[in-house]
Amino acid sequence: MTDPKLPVLISAEKIQARIRELGAQISADYPQGDLYFICILKGACFFMTDLARAMKRDVSVDFMGISTYGKGKTSSGEVRLTKDLDISIEGSNVVIVEDIVDSGVTLNYLMHVLDQRKPHSIRIAALLDKPERRLRPVHVHYSGFQIPDRFVVGYGLDYAEKYRNLDDVCVLDAE
Ligand code: IMP
Ligand code: MG
């Protein structure tokens, strides 16, 4: 859906075109071997399902739940694992699929957690990246769009669990 009150930052068309590029790029980078997308709930599930369908090869999926933000716009600074993987990633190629990298606290933590499980390789795909806000180093191998320091919603991203099902990424700064 669309919300006429919210200014669009990245249109649904641009998002889908970029995802097709990322799907082709990731497919080319992993010509063989098993490949797992690990979707970080809940925000990334919209991105992950479109990215998986943009792939030119088979990909398996699993989900992890991480909580950092509570209900507001600012981080609590505390990372909590709310749902773990169902599968073992030992020896597998893993791409963590995230909606947005902001401070980097979540993904920095997650990289350490998953590294200990001895995957063959591990990379990050993030639809959005706010590099200005970084507090912890995170290397985003597959980045959809770099955006300025604005609070955005839509295409999976929420404010207090609202707006996730907008087709576009919109700006919510004014509220
Ligand atoms: P980080 O740990 O600060 O990098 O936070 C990453 C998480 O914060 C993301 O997975 C989002 O859930 C949330 N987040 C960061 N910026 C935004 C935003 O602009 N809109 C909605 N959620 C955001
Ligand atoms: Mg998230």
PDB file of C-alpha atoms and ligand atoms in Angstrom:
ATOM      1  CA  MET A   1       0.000   0.000   0.000  1.00  0.00           C
ATOM      2  CA  THR A   2       0.965   3.667  -0.164  1.00  0.00           C
ATOM      3  CA  ASP A   3       0.407   6.430   2.414  1.00  0.00           C
ATOM      4  CA  PRO A   4      -0.121   9.799   0.690  1.00  0.00           C
ATOM      5  CA  LYS A   5       0.907  11.669   3.869  1.00  0.00           C
ATOM      6  CA  LEU A   6       4.446  10.297   3.896  1.00  0.00           C
ATOM      7  CA  PRO A   7       7.165  11.594   1.534  1.00  0.00           C
ATOM      8  CA  VAL A   8       8.736   8.822  -0.552  1.00  0.00           C
ATOM      9  CA  LEU A   9      12.505   8.457  -0.242  1.00  0.00           C
ATOM     10  CA  ILE A  10      12.922   5.354  -2.443  1.00  0.00           C
ATOM     11  CA  SER A  11      10.096   4.211  -4.698  1.00  0.00           C
ATOM     12  CA  ALA A  12       8.916   0.614  -4.987  1.00  0.00           C
ATOM     13  CA  GLU A  13      10.173   0.563  -8.598  1.00  0.00           C
ATOM     14  CA  LYS A  14      13.680   1.639  -7.574  1.00  0.00           C
ATOM     15  CA  ILE A  15      13.718  -0.891  -4.743  1.00  0.00           C
ATOM     16  CA  GLN A  16      12.707  -3.757  -7.016  1.00  0.00           C
ATOM     17  CA  ALA A  17      15.204  -2.764  -9.728  1.00  0.00           C
ATOM     18  CA  ARG A  18      18.034  -2.637  -7.196  1.00  0.00           C
ATOM     19  CA  ILE A  19      17.025  -6.002  -5.731  1.00  0.00           C
ATOM     20  CA  ARG A  20      17.210  -7.569  -9.197  1.00  0.00           C
ATOM     21  CA  GLU A  21      20.787  -6.246  -9.496  1.00  0.00           C
ATOM     22  CA  LEU A  22      21.735  -7.534  -6.057  1.00  0.00           C
ATOM     23  CA  GLY A  23      20.214 -10.949  -6.813  1.00  0.00           C
ATOM     24  CA  ALA A  24      22.274 -11.225  -9.991  1.00  0.00           C
ATOM     25  CA  GLN A  25      25.433 -10.094  -8.176  1.00  0.00           C
ATOM     26  CA  ILE A  26      25.040 -12.502  -5.253  1.00  0.00           C
ATOM     27  CA  SER A  27      24.212 -15.368  -7.624  1.00  0.00           C
ATOM     28  CA  ALA A  28      27.396 -14.679  -9.590  1.00  0.00           C
ATOM     29  CA  ASP A  29      29.463 -14.547  -6.385  1.00  0.00           C
ATOM     30  CA  TYR A  30      28.246 -17.998  -5.282  1.00  0.00           C
ATOM     31  CA  PRO A  31      28.266 -20.126  -8.444  1.00  0.00           C
ATOM     32  CA  GLN A  32      28.241 -23.349  -6.435  1.00  0.00           C
ATOM     33  CA  GLY A  33      27.999 -24.787  -2.938  1.00  0.00           C
ATOM     34  CA  ASP A  34      25.152 -24.390  -0.520  1.00  0.00           C
ATOM     35  CA  LEU A  35      23.907 -20.915   0.285  1.00  0.00           C
ATOM     36  CA  TYR A  36      21.796 -19.742   3.191  1.00  0.00           C
ATOM     37  CA  PHE A  37      19.999 -16.432   3.531  1.00  0.00           C
ATOM     38  CA  ILE A  38      19.531 -15.581   7.183  1.00  0.00           C
ATOM     39  CA  CYS A  39      16.718 -13.099   7.487  1.00  0.00           C
ATOM     40  CA  ILE A  40      16.745 -10.798  10.501  1.00  0.00           C
ATOM     41  CA  LEU A  41      13.188 -10.507  11.753  1.00  0.00           C
ATOM     42  CA  LYS A  42      11.024  -8.718  11.366  1.00  0.00           C
ATOM     43  CA  GLY A  43      12.064  -5.821   9.152  1.00  0.00           C
ATOM     44  CA  ALA A  44      14.129  -7.749   6.596  1.00  0.00           C
ATOM     45  CA  CYS A  45      11.529 -10.348   5.634  1.00  0.00           C
ATOM     46  CA  PHE A  46      10.079  -8.220   2.812  1.00  0.00           C
ATOM     47  CA  PHE A  47      13.563  -7.633   1.368  1.00  0.00           C
ATOM     48  CA  MET A  48      14.639 -11.244   1.856  1.00  0.00           C
ATOM     49  CA  THR A  49      11.684 -12.786   0.028  1.00  0.00           C
ATOM     50  CA  ASP A  50      12.150 -10.476  -2.976  1.00  0.00           C
ATOM     51  CA  LEU A  51      15.931 -10.985  -2.957  1.00  0.00           C
ATOM     52  CA  ALA A  52      15.567 -14.784  -2.821  1.00  0.00           C
ATOM     53  CA  ARG A  53      13.261 -14.652  -5.849  1.00  0.00           C
ATOM     54  CA  ALA A  54      15.750 -12.419  -7.699  1.00  0.00           C
ATOM     55  CA  MET A  55      18.424 -15.101  -7.321  1.00  0.00           C
ATOM     56  CA  LYS A  56      19.580 -17.120 -10.319  1.00  0.00           C
ATOM     57  CA  ARG A  57      20.382 -20.161  -8.193  1.00  0.00           C
ATOM     58  CA  ASP A  58      18.962 -22.179  -5.332  1.00  0.00           C
ATOM     59  CA  VAL A  59      19.052 -20.564  -1.915  1.00  0.00           C
ATOM     60  CA  SER A  60      17.879 -21.841   1.465  1.00  0.00           C
ATOM     61  CA  VAL A  61      16.398 -19.507   4.046  1.00  0.00           C
ATOM     62  CA  ASP A  62      16.231 -19.311   7.811  1.00  0.00           C
ATOM     63  CA  PHE A  63      15.271 -16.640  10.329  1.00  0.00           C
ATOM     64  CA  MET A  64      16.763 -14.966  13.372  1.00  0.00           C
ATOM     65  CA  GLY A  65      15.056 -12.620  15.748  1.00  0.00           C
ATOM     66  CA  ILE A  66      17.033  -9.754  17.221  1.00  0.00           C
ATOM     67  CA  SER A  67      15.710  -6.956  19.331  1.00  0.00           C
ATOM     68  CA  THR A  68      17.492  -3.627  19.762  1.00  0.00           C
ATOM     69  CA  TYR A  69      15.036  -0.857  19.207  1.00  0.00           C
ATOM     70  CA  GLY A  70      11.971  -1.401  21.388  1.00  0.00           C
ATOM     71  CA  LYS A  71       9.133   0.794  20.229  1.00  0.00           C
ATOM     72  CA  GLY A  72      10.895   4.107  19.695  1.00  0.00           C
ATOM     73  CA  LYS A  73      13.217   5.656  17.147  1.00  0.00           C
ATOM     74  CA  THR A  74      16.341   5.416  19.274  1.00  0.00           C
ATOM     75  CA  SER A  75      18.302   2.302  20.128  1.00  0.00           C
ATOM     76  CA  SER A  76      18.205   0.824  23.610  1.00  0.00           C
ATOM     77  CA  GLY A  77      21.850  -0.108  22.975  1.00  0.00           C
ATOM     78  CA  GLU A  78      21.105  -3.644  24.105  1.00  0.00           C
ATOM     79  CA  VAL A  79      20.979  -6.564  21.682  1.00  0.00           C
ATOM     80  CA  ARG A  80      18.783  -9.527  22.503  1.00  0.00           C
ATOM     81  CA  LEU A  81      18.379 -12.788  20.590  1.00  0.00           C
ATOM     82  CA  THR A  82      14.638 -13.467  20.468  1.00  0.00           C
ATOM     83  CA  LYS A  83      14.702 -16.339  17.948  1.00  0.00           C
ATOM     84  CA  ASP A  84      17.630 -18.547  16.975  1.00  0.00           C
ATOM     85  CA  LEU A  85      18.216 -20.420  13.712  1.00  0.00           C
ATOM     86  CA  ASP A  86      16.598 -23.804  13.144  1.00  0.00           C
ATOM     87  CA  ILE A  87      19.592 -25.069  11.190  1.00  0.00           C
ATOM     88  CA  SER A  88      23.325 -25.478  11.708  1.00  0.00           C
ATOM     89  CA  ILE A  89      25.413 -23.180   9.509  1.00  0.00           C
ATOM     90  CA  GLU A  90      28.693 -25.013  10.053  1.00  0.00           C
ATOM     91  CA  GLY A  91      30.543 -25.230   6.734  1.00  0.00           C
ATOM     92  CA  SER A  92      27.855 -23.266   4.858  1.00  0.00           C
ATOM     93  CA  ASN A  93      27.960 -20.037   2.892  1.00  0.00           C
ATOM     94  CA  VAL A  94      25.824 -17.533   4.743  1.00  0.00           C
ATOM     95  CA  VAL A  95      24.421 -14.179   3.725  1.00  0.00           C
ATOM     96  CA  ILE A  96      22.786 -12.243   6.543  1.00  0.00           C
ATOM     97  CA  VAL A  97      19.872 -10.284   5.111  1.00  0.00           C
ATOM     98  CA  GLU A  98      19.020  -7.112   7.026  1.00  0.00           C
ATOM     99  CA  ASP A  99      16.704  -4.195   6.343  1.00  0.00           C
ATOM    100  CA  ILE A 100      18.960  -1.341   7.475  1.00  0.00           C
ATOM    101  CA  VAL A 101      22.354  -0.798   9.061  1.00  0.00           C
ATOM    102  CA  ASP A 102      22.240   2.154  11.414  1.00  0.00           C
ATOM    103  CA  SER A 103      24.623   2.228  14.397  1.00  0.00           C
ATOM    104  CA  GLY A 104      25.943  -1.189  13.360  1.00  0.00           C
ATOM    105  CA  VAL A 105      25.468  -2.542  16.890  1.00  0.00           C
ATOM    106  CA  THR A 106      23.047  -5.294  15.797  1.00  0.00           C
ATOM    107  CA  LEU A 107      25.103  -6.645  12.907  1.00  0.00           C
ATOM    108  CA  ASN A 108      28.416  -6.307  14.710  1.00  0.00           C
ATOM    109  CA  TYR A 109      26.984  -8.465  17.504  1.00  0.00           C
ATOM    110  CA  LEU A 110      25.419 -10.931  15.090  1.00  0.00           C
ATOM    111  CA  MET A 111      28.621 -11.385  13.084  1.00  0.00           C
ATOM    112  CA  HIS A 112      30.408 -12.408  16.295  1.00  0.00           C
ATOM    113  CA  VAL A 113      27.632 -14.827  17.274  1.00  0.00           C
ATOM    114  CA  LEU A 114      27.463 -16.494  13.851  1.00  0.00           C
ATOM    115  CA  ASP A 115      31.230 -16.572  13.315  1.00  0.00           C
ATOM    116  CA  GLN A 116      31.532 -18.880  16.324  1.00  0.00           C
ATOM    117  CA  ARG A 117      29.336 -21.423  14.509  1.00  0.00           C
ATOM    118  CA  LYS A 118      32.046 -21.909  11.867  1.00  0.00           C
ATOM    119  CA  PRO A 119      30.280 -21.104   8.603  1.00  0.00           C
ATOM    120  CA  HIS A 120      32.403 -21.480   5.474  1.00  0.00           C
ATOM    121  CA  SER A 121      31.800 -17.820   4.655  1.00  0.00           C
ATOM    122  CA  ILE A 122      29.621 -15.021   5.947  1.00  0.00           C
ATOM    123  CA  ARG A 123      28.546 -11.775   4.294  1.00  0.00           C
ATOM    124  CA  ILE A 124      25.932  -9.100   4.849  1.00  0.00           C
ATOM    125  CA  ALA A 125      23.235  -7.862   2.486  1.00  0.00           C
ATOM    126  CA  ALA A 126      21.391  -4.769   3.675  1.00  0.00           C
ATOM    127  CA  LEU A 127      18.735  -2.909   1.733  1.00  0.00           C
ATOM    128  CA  LEU A 128      19.566   0.412   3.387  1.00  0.00           C
ATOM    129  CA  ASP A 129      22.668   1.832   5.004  1.00  0.00           C
ATOM    130  CA  LYS A 130      23.032   5.013   7.076  1.00  0.00           C
ATOM    131  CA  PRO A 131      26.841   5.265   7.187  1.00  0.00           C
ATOM    132  CA  GLU A 132      26.819   8.577   9.117  1.00  0.00           C
ATOM    133  CA  ARG A 133      25.323   6.868  12.153  1.00  0.00           C
ATOM    134  CA  ARG A 134      27.868   4.083  12.546  1.00  0.00           C
ATOM    135  CA  LEU A 135      29.145   3.346  16.073  1.00  0.00           C
ATOM    136  CA  ARG A 136      30.484  -0.159  15.420  1.00  0.00           C
ATOM    137  CA  PRO A 137      32.315  -1.319  12.297  1.00  0.00           C
ATOM    138  CA  VAL A 138      30.253  -3.421   9.900  1.00  0.00           C
ATOM    139  CA  HIS A 139      31.264  -4.446   6.402  1.00  0.00           C
ATOM    140  CA  VAL A 140      28.184  -4.506   4.176  1.00  0.00           C
ATOM    141  CA  HIS A 141      29.073  -6.592   1.103  1.00  0.00           C
ATOM    142  CA  TYR A 142      25.751  -6.063  -0.652  1.00  0.00           C
ATOM    143  CA  SER A 143      24.230  -2.658  -0.012  1.00  0.00           C
ATOM    144  CA  GLY A 144      20.979  -1.578  -1.666  1.00  0.00           C
ATOM    145  CA  PHE A 145      21.013   2.162  -1.019  1.00  0.00           C
ATOM    146  CA  GLN A 146      22.995   4.524   1.178  1.00  0.00           C
ATOM    147  CA  ILE A 147      20.620   7.003   2.763  1.00  0.00           C
ATOM    148  CA  PRO A 148      21.048  10.162   4.856  1.00  0.00           C
ATOM    149  CA  ASP A 149      20.396  10.253   8.590  1.00  0.00           C
ATOM    150  CA  ARG A 150      16.592  10.219   8.414  1.00  0.00           C
ATOM    151  CA  PHE A 151      14.130   7.904  10.131  1.00  0.00           C
ATOM    152  CA  VAL A 152      12.516   5.812   7.411  1.00  0.00           C
ATOM    153  CA  VAL A 153       9.589   3.395   7.291  1.00  0.00           C
ATOM    154  CA  GLY A 154       8.040   1.052   4.749  1.00  0.00           C
ATOM    155  CA  TYR A 155       9.072  -2.043   2.815  1.00  0.00           C
ATOM    156  CA  GLY A 156       9.557  -3.869   6.123  1.00  0.00           C
ATOM    157  CA  LEU A 157      10.767  -0.981   8.247  1.00  0.00           C
ATOM    158  CA  ASP A 158       8.482   0.065  11.073  1.00  0.00           C
ATOM    159  CA  TYR A 159       7.819   2.716  13.631  1.00  0.00           C
ATOM    160  CA  ALA A 160       6.190   1.087  16.670  1.00  0.00           C
ATOM    161  CA  GLU A 161       5.207  -1.878  14.438  1.00  0.00           C
ATOM    162  CA  LYS A 162       3.417   0.333  11.906  1.00  0.00           C
ATOM    163  CA  TYR A 163       4.091   1.083   8.224  1.00  0.00           C
ATOM    164  CA  ARG A 164       5.903  -2.177   7.394  1.00  0.00           C
ATOM    165  CA  ASN A 165       3.577  -2.944   4.484  1.00  0.00           C
ATOM    166  CA  LEU A 166       4.184   0.264   2.541  1.00  0.00           C
ATOM    167  CA  ASP A 167       5.558  -0.462  -0.954  1.00  0.00           C
ATOM    168  CA  ASP A 168       7.964   2.487  -0.851  1.00  0.00           C
ATOM    169  CA  VAL A 169      10.573   3.539   1.699  1.00  0.00           C
ATOM    170  CA  CYS A 170       9.232   6.791   3.182  1.00  0.00           C
ATOM    171  CA  VAL A 171      10.534   9.428   5.581  1.00  0.00           C
ATOM    172  CA  LEU A 172       8.983   9.734   9.028  1.00  0.00           C
ATOM    173  CA  ASP A 173      11.207  12.478  10.438  1.00  0.00           C
ATOM    174  CA  ALA A 174       8.439  15.027  10.794  1.00  0.00           C
ATOM    175  CA  GLU A 175       6.571  13.061  13.490  1.00  0.00           C
TER     176      GLU A 175
HETATM  177  P1  IMP B   1      21.610  -0.803  14.428  1.00  0.00           P
HETATM  178  O1  IMP B   1      21.939  -1.870  15.421  1.00  0.00           O
HETATM  179  O2  IMP B   1      21.637   0.573  15.057  1.00  0.00           O
HETATM  180  O3  IMP B   1      22.419  -0.858  13.167  1.00  0.00           O
HETATM  181  O4  IMP B   1      20.097  -0.961  14.117  1.00  0.00           O
HETATM  182  C1  IMP B   1      19.589  -1.713  13.138  1.00  0.00           C
HETATM  183  C2  IMP B   1      18.091  -1.861  13.380  1.00  0.00           C
HETATM  184  O5  IMP B   1      17.497  -0.644  13.844  1.00  0.00           O
HETATM  185  C3  IMP B   1      17.419  -2.175  12.094  1.00  0.00           C
HETATM  186  O6  IMP B   1      17.341  -3.550  11.871  1.00  0.00           O
HETATM  187  C4  IMP B   1      16.057  -1.552  12.262  1.00  0.00           C
HETATM  188  O7  IMP B   1      15.185  -2.470  12.873  1.00  0.00           O
HETATM  189  C5  IMP B   1      16.275  -0.396  13.203  1.00  0.00           C
HETATM  190  N1  IMP B   1      16.359   0.899  12.494  1.00  0.00           N
HETATM  191  C6  IMP B   1      17.441   1.664  12.296  1.00  0.00           C
HETATM  192  N2  IMP B   1      17.165   2.771  11.590  1.00  0.00           N
HETATM  193  C7  IMP B   1      15.850   2.700  11.303  1.00  0.00           C
HETATM  194  C8  IMP B   1      14.951   3.545  10.560  1.00  0.00           C
HETATM  195  O8  IMP B   1      15.302   4.603   9.997  1.00  0.00           O
HETATM  196  N3  IMP B   1      13.661   3.122  10.488  1.00  0.00           N
HETATM  197  C9  IMP B   1      13.223   1.975  11.067  1.00  0.00           C
HETATM  198  N4  IMP B   1      14.037   1.144  11.751  1.00  0.00           N
HETATM  199  C10 IMP B   1      15.330   1.515  11.877  1.00  0.00           C
HETATM  200 MG    MG B   2      15.771  -4.912  12.080  1.00  0.00          MG
END
